[in-house]
Each structure stands twice: as structure tokens, then as C-alpha cells.
Tab-separated table of C-alpha atoms in Angstrom:
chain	number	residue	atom	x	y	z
A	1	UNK	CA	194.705	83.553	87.212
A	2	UNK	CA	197.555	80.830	87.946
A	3	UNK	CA	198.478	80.954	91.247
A	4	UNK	CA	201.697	78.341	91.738
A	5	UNK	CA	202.422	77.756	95.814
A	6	UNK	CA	205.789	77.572	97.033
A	7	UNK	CA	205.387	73.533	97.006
A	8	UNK	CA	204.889	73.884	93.202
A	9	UNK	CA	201.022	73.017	93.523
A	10	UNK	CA	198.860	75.239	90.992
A	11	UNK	CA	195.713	76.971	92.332
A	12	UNK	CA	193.228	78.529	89.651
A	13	UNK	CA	191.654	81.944	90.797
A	14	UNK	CA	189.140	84.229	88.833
A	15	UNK	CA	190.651	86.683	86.554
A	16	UNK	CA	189.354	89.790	88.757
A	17	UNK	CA	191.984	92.286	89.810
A	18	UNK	CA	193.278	91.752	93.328
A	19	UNK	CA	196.339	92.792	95.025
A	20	UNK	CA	199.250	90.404	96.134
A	21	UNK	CA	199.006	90.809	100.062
A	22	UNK	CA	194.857	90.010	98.851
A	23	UNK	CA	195.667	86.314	97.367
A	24	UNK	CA	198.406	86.026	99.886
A	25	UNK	CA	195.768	86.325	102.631
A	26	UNK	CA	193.357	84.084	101.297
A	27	UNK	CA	196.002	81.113	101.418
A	28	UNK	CA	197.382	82.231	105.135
A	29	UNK	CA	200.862	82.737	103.625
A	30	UNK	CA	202.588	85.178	106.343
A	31	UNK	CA	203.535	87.491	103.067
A	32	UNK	CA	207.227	87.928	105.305
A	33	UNK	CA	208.275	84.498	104.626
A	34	UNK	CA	207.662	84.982	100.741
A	35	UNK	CA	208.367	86.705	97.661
A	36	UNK	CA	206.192	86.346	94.708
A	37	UNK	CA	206.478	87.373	90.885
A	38	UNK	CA	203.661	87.959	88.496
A	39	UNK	CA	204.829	86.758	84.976
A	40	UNK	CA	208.274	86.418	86.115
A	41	UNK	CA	208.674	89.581	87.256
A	42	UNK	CA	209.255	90.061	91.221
A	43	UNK	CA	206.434	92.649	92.617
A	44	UNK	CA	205.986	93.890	95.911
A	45	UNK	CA	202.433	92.979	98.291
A	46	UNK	CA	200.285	96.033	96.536
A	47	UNK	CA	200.782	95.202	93.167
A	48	UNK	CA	197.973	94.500	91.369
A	49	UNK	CA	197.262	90.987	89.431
A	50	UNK	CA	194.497	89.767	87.756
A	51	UNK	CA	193.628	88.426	84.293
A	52	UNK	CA	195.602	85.250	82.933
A	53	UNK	CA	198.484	86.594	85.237
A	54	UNK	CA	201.231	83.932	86.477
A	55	UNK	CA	201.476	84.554	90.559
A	56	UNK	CA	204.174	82.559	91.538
A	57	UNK	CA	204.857	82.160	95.532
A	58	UNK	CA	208.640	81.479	96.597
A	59	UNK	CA	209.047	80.813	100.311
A	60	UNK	CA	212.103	82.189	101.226
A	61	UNK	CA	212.480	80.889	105.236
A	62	UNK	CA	214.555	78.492	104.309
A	63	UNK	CA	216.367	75.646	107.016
A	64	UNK	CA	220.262	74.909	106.144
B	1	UNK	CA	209.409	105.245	94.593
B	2	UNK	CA	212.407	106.608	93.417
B	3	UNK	CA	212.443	105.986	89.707
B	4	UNK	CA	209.598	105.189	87.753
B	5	UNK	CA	211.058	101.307	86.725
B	6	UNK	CA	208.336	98.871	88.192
B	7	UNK	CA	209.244	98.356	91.398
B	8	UNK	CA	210.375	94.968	93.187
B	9	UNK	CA	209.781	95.293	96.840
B	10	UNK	CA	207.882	97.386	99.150
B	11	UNK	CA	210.385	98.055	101.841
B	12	UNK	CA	209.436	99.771	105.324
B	13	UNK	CA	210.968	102.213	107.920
B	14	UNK	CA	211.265	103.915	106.014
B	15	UNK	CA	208.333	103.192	103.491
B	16	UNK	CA	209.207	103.218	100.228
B	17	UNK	CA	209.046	101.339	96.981
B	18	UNK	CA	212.443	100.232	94.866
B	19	UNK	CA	212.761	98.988	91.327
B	20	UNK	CA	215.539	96.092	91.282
B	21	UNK	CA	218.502	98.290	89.978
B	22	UNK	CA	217.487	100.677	93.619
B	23	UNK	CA	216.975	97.633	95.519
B	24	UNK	CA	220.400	96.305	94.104
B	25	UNK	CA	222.735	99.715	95.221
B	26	UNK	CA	220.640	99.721	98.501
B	27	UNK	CA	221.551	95.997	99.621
B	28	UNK	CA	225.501	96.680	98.800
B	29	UNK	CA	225.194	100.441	100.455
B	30	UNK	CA	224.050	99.057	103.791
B	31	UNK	CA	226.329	96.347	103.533
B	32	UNK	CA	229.465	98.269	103.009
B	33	UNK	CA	228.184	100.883	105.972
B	34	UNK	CA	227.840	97.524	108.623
B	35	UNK	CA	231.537	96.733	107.601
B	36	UNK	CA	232.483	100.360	107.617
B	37	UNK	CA	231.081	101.154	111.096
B	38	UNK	CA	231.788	98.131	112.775
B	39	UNK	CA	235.184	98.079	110.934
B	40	UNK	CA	234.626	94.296	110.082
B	41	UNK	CA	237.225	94.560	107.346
B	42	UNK	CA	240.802	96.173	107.253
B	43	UNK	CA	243.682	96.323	104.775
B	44	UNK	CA	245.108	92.428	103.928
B	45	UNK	CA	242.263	90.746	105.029
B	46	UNK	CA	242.270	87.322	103.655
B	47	UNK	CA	238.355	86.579	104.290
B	48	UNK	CA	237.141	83.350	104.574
B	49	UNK	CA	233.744	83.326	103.041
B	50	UNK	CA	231.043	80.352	104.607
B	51	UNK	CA	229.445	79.108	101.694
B	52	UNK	CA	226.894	76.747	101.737
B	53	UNK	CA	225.132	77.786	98.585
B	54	UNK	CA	221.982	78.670	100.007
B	55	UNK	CA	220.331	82.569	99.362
B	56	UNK	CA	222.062	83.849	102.590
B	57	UNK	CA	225.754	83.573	101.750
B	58	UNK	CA	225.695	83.114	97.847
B	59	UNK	CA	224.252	86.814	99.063
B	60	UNK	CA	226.878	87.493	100.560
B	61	UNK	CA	229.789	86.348	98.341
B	62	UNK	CA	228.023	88.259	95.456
B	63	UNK	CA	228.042	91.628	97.524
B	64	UNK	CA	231.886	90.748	98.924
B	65	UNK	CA	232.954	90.443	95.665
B	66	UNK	CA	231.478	93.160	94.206
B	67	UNK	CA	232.953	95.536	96.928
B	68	UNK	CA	236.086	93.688	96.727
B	69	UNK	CA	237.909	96.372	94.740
B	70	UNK	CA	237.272	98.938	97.724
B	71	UNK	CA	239.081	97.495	100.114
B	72	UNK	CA	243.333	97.696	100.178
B	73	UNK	CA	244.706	94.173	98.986
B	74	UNK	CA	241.952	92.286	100.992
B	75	UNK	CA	241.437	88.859	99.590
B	76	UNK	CA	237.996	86.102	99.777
B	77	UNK	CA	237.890	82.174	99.853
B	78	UNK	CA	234.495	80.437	99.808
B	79	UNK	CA	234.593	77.409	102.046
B	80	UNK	CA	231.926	74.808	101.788
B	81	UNK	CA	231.066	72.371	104.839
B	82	UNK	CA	230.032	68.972	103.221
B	83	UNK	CA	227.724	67.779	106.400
B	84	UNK	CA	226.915	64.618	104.485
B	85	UNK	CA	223.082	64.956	104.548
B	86	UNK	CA	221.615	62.753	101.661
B	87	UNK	CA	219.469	64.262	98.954
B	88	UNK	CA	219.805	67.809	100.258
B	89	UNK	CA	224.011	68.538	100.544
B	90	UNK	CA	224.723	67.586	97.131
B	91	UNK	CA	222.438	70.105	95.204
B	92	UNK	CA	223.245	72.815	97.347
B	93	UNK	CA	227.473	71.894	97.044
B	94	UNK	CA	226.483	72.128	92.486
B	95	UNK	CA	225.045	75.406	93.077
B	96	UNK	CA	227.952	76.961	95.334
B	97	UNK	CA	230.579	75.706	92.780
B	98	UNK	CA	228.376	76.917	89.850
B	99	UNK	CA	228.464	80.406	92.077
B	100	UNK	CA	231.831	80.452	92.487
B	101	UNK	CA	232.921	79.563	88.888
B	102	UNK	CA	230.619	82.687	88.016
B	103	UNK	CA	232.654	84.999	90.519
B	104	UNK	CA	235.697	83.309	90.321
B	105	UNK	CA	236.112	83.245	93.854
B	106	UNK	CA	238.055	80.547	94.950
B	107	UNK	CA	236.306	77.693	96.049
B	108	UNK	CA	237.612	74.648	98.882
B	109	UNK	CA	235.107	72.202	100.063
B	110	UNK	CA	235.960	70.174	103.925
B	111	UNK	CA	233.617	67.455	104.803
B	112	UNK	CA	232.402	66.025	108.098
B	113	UNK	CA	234.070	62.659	107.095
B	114	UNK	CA	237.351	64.216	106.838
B	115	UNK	CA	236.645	65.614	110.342
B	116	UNK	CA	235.127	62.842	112.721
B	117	UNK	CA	235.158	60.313	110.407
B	118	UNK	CA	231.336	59.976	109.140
B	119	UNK	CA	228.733	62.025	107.481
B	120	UNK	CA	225.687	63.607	109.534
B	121	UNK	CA	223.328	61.063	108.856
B	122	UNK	CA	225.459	58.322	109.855
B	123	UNK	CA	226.460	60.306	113.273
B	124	UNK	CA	222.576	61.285	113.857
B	125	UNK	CA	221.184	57.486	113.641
B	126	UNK	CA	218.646	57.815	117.373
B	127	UNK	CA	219.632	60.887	117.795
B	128	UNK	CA	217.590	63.288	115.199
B	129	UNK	CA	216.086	65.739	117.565
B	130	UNK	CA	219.591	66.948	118.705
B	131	UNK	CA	220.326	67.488	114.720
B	132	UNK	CA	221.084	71.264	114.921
B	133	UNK	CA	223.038	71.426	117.807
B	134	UNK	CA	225.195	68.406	116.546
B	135	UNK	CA	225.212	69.743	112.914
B	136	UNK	CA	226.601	73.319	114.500
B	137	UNK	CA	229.054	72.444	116.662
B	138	UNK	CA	230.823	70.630	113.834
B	139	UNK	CA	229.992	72.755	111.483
B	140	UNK	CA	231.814	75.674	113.483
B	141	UNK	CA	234.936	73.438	113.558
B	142	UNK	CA	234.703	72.299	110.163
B	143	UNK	CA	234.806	75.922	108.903
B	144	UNK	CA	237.483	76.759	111.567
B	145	UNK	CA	239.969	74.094	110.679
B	146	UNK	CA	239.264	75.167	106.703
B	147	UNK	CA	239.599	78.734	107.148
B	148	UNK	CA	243.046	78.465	109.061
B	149	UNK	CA	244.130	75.925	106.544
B	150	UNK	CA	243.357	78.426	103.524
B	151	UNK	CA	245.327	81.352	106.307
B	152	UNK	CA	242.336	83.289	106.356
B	153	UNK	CA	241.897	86.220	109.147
B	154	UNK	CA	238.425	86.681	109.187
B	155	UNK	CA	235.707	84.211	108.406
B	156	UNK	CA	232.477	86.206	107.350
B	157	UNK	CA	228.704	84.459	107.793
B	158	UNK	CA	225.583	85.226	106.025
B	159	UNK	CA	223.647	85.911	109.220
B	160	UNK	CA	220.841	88.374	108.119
B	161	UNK	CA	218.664	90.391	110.472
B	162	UNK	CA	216.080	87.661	110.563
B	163	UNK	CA	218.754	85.115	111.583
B	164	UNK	CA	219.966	87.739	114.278
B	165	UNK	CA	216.733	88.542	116.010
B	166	UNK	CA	215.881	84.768	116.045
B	167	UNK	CA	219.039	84.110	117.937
B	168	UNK	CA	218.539	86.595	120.243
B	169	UNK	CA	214.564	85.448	121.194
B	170	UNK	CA	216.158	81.837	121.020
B	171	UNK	CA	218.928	82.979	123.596
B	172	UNK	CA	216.131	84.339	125.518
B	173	UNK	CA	214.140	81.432	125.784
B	174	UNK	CA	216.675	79.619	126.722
B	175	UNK	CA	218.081	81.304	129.946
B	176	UNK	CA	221.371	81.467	127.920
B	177	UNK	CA	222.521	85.279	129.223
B	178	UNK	CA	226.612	84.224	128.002
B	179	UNK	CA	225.886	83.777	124.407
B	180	UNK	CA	222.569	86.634	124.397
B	181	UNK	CA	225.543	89.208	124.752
B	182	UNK	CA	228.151	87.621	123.280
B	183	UNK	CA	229.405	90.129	120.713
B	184	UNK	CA	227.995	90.219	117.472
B	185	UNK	CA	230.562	92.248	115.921
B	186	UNK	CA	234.312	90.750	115.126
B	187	UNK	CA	236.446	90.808	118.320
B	188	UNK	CA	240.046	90.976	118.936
B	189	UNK	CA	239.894	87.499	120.364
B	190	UNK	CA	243.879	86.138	119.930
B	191	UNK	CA	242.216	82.124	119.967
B	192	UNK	CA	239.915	82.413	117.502
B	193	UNK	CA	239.519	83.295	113.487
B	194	UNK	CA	236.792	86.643	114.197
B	195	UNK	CA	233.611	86.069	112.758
B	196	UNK	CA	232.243	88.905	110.917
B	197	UNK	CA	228.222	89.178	109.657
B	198	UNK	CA	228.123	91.900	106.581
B	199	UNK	CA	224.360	91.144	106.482
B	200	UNK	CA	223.352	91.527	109.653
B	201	UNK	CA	220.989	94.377	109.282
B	202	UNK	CA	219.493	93.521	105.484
B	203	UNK	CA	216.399	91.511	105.949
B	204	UNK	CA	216.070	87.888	104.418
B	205	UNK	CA	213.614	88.923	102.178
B	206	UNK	CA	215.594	91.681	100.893
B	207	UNK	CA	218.250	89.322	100.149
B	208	UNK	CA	215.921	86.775	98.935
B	209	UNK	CA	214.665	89.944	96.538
B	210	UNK	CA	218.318	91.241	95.973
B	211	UNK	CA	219.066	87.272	94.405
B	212	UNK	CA	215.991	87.095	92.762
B	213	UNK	CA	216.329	90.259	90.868
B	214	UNK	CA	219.702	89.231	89.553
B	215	UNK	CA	218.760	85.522	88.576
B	216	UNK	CA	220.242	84.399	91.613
B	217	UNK	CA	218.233	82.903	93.733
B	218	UNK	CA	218.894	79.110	94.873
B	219	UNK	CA	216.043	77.034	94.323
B	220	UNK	CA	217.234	74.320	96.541
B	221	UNK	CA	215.614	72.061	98.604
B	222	UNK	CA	215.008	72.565	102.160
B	223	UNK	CA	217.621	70.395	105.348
B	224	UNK	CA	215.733	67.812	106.150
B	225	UNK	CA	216.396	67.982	110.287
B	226	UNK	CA	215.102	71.673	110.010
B	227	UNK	CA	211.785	70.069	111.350
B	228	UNK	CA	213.242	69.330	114.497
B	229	UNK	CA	214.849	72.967	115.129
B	230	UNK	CA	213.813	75.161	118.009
B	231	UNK	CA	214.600	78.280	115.336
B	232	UNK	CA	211.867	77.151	112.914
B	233	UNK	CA	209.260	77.701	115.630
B	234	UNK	CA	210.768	81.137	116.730
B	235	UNK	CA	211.465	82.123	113.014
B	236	UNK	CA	207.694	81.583	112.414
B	237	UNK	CA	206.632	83.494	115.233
B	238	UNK	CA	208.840	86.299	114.642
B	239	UNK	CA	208.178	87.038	111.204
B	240	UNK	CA	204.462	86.925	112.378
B	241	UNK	CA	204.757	90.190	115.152
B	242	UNK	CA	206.832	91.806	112.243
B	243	UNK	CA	204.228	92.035	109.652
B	244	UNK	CA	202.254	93.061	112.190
B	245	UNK	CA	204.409	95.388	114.043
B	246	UNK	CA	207.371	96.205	111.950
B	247	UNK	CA	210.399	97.085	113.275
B	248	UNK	CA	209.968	94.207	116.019
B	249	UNK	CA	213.222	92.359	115.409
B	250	UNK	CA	215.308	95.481	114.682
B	251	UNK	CA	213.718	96.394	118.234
B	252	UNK	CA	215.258	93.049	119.422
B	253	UNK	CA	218.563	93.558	118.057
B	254	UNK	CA	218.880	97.076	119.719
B	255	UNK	CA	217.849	95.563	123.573
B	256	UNK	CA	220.888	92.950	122.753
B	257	UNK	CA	222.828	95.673	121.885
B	258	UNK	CA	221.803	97.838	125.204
B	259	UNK	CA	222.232	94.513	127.305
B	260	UNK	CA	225.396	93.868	125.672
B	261	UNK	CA	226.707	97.140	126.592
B	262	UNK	CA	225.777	97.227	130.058
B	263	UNK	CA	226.501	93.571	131.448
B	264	UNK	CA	228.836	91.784	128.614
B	265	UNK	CA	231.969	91.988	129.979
B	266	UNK	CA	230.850	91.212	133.184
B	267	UNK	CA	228.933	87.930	132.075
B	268	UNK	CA	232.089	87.040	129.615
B	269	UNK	CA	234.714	88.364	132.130
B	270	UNK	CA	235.530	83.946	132.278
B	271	UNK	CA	238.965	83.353	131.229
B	272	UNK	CA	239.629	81.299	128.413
B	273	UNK	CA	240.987	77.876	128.943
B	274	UNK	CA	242.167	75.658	126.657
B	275	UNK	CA	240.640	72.018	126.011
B	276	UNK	CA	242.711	69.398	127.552
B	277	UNK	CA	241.905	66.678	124.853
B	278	UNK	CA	242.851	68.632	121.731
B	279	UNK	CA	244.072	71.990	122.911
B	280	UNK	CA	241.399	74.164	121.118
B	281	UNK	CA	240.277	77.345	123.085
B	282	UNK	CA	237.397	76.925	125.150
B	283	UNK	CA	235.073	77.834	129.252
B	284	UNK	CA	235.443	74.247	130.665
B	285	UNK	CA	237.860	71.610	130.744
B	286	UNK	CA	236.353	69.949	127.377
B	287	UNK	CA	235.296	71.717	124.216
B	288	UNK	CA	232.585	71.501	122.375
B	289	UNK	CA	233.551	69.619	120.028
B	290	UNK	CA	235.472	66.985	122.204
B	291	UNK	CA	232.296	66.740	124.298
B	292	UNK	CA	230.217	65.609	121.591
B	293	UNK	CA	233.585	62.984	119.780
B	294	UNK	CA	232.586	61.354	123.291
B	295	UNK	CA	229.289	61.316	123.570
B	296	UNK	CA	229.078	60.087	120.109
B	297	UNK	CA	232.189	57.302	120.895
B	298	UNK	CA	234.536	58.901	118.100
């Protein structure tokens, strides 16, 4: 699974299901200051991914 | 859920689950009750929209617009505040007229030059850390001096309810009891353009959602003096005690409220006086903005 952070770096995570608020753990991402898609699609924090899914992570807190 | 579309966002108090179409109707339904209730927008209003081109108020021109047809003969104009901030203004300033070329909202830009005379940068040289208080008070004026120029009666922010529970924490910390109950809603003030805040009770990742949904969203890059703001500290702690106690900054917005209620006039009961360099209203014998002209030798 592709896993792309919200400074565009690209993390590579096994292909076994896990939900968003999971992966979003894992890289202590606060899952209030995000959204996140899988394949493009937005999903909410219990969706399921897994597979050769696309997670991407958009931090929305922005300054401006 | 209340479909069966795949939904977008899991949304709480209450709980529930919306595809993006739901999530869509909800944003706009709350956002026409705030300016319903609070009666933030009456017959030939001519509203003056603050647009950076950010998620926050291309938000909030998208849901004006869109409700635009409700209201009797009530009129928008985005206005865009050019700080002059390199390698962060000028994307933002594309996107807003790309926005506004999509809504056909009518679109005028002011700069900080044509205010004081120089850009941000330029005024902030040895003086970074003070970037958002600087930036603001200008800001403020910039938009002020625009909106009366374009004859505007109202001039509506995209504050959301993060935004409005940071302010009040931020007010807290502070000691600042005059602006913690200053009201939030648009007053009958006869000196100044009311403010209105549509948004105020949608959450920013509900509008972030609500954009991204709809092909929206800004990718932009982030102000570069945001690093030195108080709010960045507060915003991070705050969303922190919400995901794990949600419902903490509505909670924050309702003791405002109750402190507003009980003490505001009393705390605001100062009469207005009127600057004696450039005649603006303001408390002391200086406004803001004259204050900082002379700290700043302009």
C-alpha cells in the first residue's frame, strides 16, 4: 500500500487490510488536522484500505 | 449513514456517516441557519466577501453564492488583500481569481503597497516574530478601506469553528477579557462595516471535506510567518482534546457565549473615540493602525 504524507513523501506499507484512523496512528498524524482519500476518493477514519490502495494524507490546518 | 453512496466523512454529535452529495446539503443547511438565526444577512445587502483563496473563504464564497438566489436583491464582492509575502501570496491570489472566474463573482484585489507603501516582507525586516499581529492589523484595514470603496454593508469572513474556539483559548491566555466577549455576531456598530462569519459553526475539516468533494480544495502552500504564531500552538493543542473529547471547542464557544451575555456590555460599555491622526474609529487616542505607521516610521 502507497501511503503519500501531506509533505508529498511516499511511505510503502504491507498490503494487509487496516483502517484509516490505524495508519493514521502509526505516523502520529492527529487524524483532526487531516483528510485522506484512498484512490482518490475522500473516506472517513474507519474505512478500510489495504491491497495496492493509494492513501493519500492532506493536512488541512493550514496558516494564512 | 443516510444513503448507501460511499461515504466521505465520519461526522460526530451527532454520529453519523455522509456520502459527499449529504455532506454537500449539510455544509450549506447549517450555513444558511447561522445567517438565518443570527440574521447576518438582510434584503440589499451588498456583501463584501474576504477572499484570500485559501479552503476557508473559497468555502465560503462557494456556499454565498450558491444561496445567493435566497436572499432579496442582496449582492457579493470578493476582495483580495495582496500582503506582499514572496513565494506564498502569488499562488494563492491565481487560485482566488481562477475561483472567482468560475462563480463569476466579482473580483477586486488592494495591496499593502497601495496602503503603507511596502509589502509585508519589506515592513517585517527584524521584526518576524510580531508577523501576525502586524499582518492583521493591516490586513483589517486593507479589507476595510476595499470594502467601503466597492459600498459594501457587510464584510463576511471565513472564520470556521476551529478558528473560533482558537480565538477564544488565545483570548484566554492572554488576559484579553475586551476582545474574549467582543461579539461574534454582526453588530449595529454606526463606525464600522459589520463583520459577519457564515461558517462559524462548520468545522475546518468539514469544509476542507465539503472542497474536496467538489474538486475544490486549494492545494496551496502554507504563510511562511505561520511558524511564529501563538494560534499554531493553540490550534495544535485544541484539535488534540477534540479527538479526544469531542465537542471541546463547541464547549468553548458556548462559555464565550455565556460570558458574553453576562459581562459584555459592561467590559465594552468604553465609548468610541475617534483616532486623532486619521480619524478612523477607535478606544485610545491612536488606532491601530496609526500606532503601528509609527512604530514602523511610515
Amino acid at each position: 500500500m502507497k501511503i503519500i504524507l501531506p509533505c508529498s513523501t511516499i511511505n510503502m506499507m504491507s498490503g494487509d487490510p487496516v483502517s484509516i484512523s490505524q495508519i493514521l496512528d502509526q505516523l502520529c498524524i492527529n487524524p483532526s488536522e487531516v483528510i485522506v482519500s484512498r484512490n482518490g476518493k475522500l473516506v472517513p477514519e474507519d474505512a478500510v484500505a489495504g491491497g495496492d490502495d493509494e492513501i493519500r494524507i492532506i493536512r488541512i490546518a493550514h496558516g494564512g | 449513514m443516510l444513503c448507501a453512496e460511499p461515504p466521505v466523512i465520519r461526522l460526530r454529535e451527532p454520529d453519523r456517516h455522509l456520502c459527499a452529495a449529504h455532506l454537500i446539503a449539510d455544509v450549506e443547511k447549517r450555513a444558511a441557519r447561522t445567517i438565518r438565526e443570527r440574521e447576518l444577512i438582510k434584503p440589499h445587502d451588498r456583501i463584501a466577501v474576504a477572499f484570500s483563496g485559501g479552503k476557508d473563504s473559497t468555502a465560503l464564497l462557494v456556499t454565498l453564492s450558491r444561496l445567493l438566489p435566497s436572499w432579496e436583491d442582496v449582492s457579493l464582492v470578493a476582495i483580495t488583500v495582496d500582503e506582499g509575502i514572496a513565494g506564498y501570496r502569488d499562488d494563492t491570489i491565481r487560485a482566488a481569481e481562477e475561483v472567482t472566474k468560475k462563480l463569476r463573482t466579482e473580483h477586486v484585489c488592494i495591496s499593502f503597497t497601495d496602503l503603507v507603501g511596502d509589502d509585508l516582507d519589506a515592513l517585517l525586516v527584524g521584526r518576524e516574530t510580531q508577523a501576525c499581529s502586524v499582518c492583521g492589523i493591516l490586513r483589517r484595514k486593507a479589507l476595510s478601506v476595499a470594502a467601503q470603496k466597492a459600498g459594501a454593508t457587510k464584510i463576511a469572513t471565513g472564520h470556521n469553528l476551529d478558528d473560533e474556539a482558537q480565538s477564544v483559548l488565545m483570548n484566554t491566555l492572554r488576559g484579553d477579557l475586551p476582545r474574549l466577549v467582543r461579539t461574534s455576531d454582526a453588530d449595529s456598530s454606526d463606525c464600522f462595516i459589520p463583520r459577519i462569519k457564515p461558517l462559524a459553526d462548520i468545522a475546518e475539516k468539514e469544509i476542507a471535506a465539503y472542497l474536496f468533494v467538489q474538486d475544490l480544495f486549494p492545494f496551496l502552500p502554507e504563510c511562511p510567518y505561520t511558524r511564529y504564531a501563538l494560534r499554531l500552538e493553540v490550534r495544535s493543542m485544541l484539535s488534540a482534546m477534540e479527538q479526544k473529547h469531542p465537542g471541546t471547542m463547541r464547549n468553548l464557544i458556548k462559555s464565550k457565549r455565556a460570558i458574553e451575555k453576562h459581562v459584555g456590555r459592561r467590559v465594552m460599555s468604553e465609548p468610541l473615540r475617534r483616532c486623532r491622526e486619521c480619524g478612523d474609529p477607535c478606544s485610545g487616542e491612536l488606532c491601530q493602525v496609526c500606532t503601528l505607521r509609527k512604530s514602523l516610521g511610515k
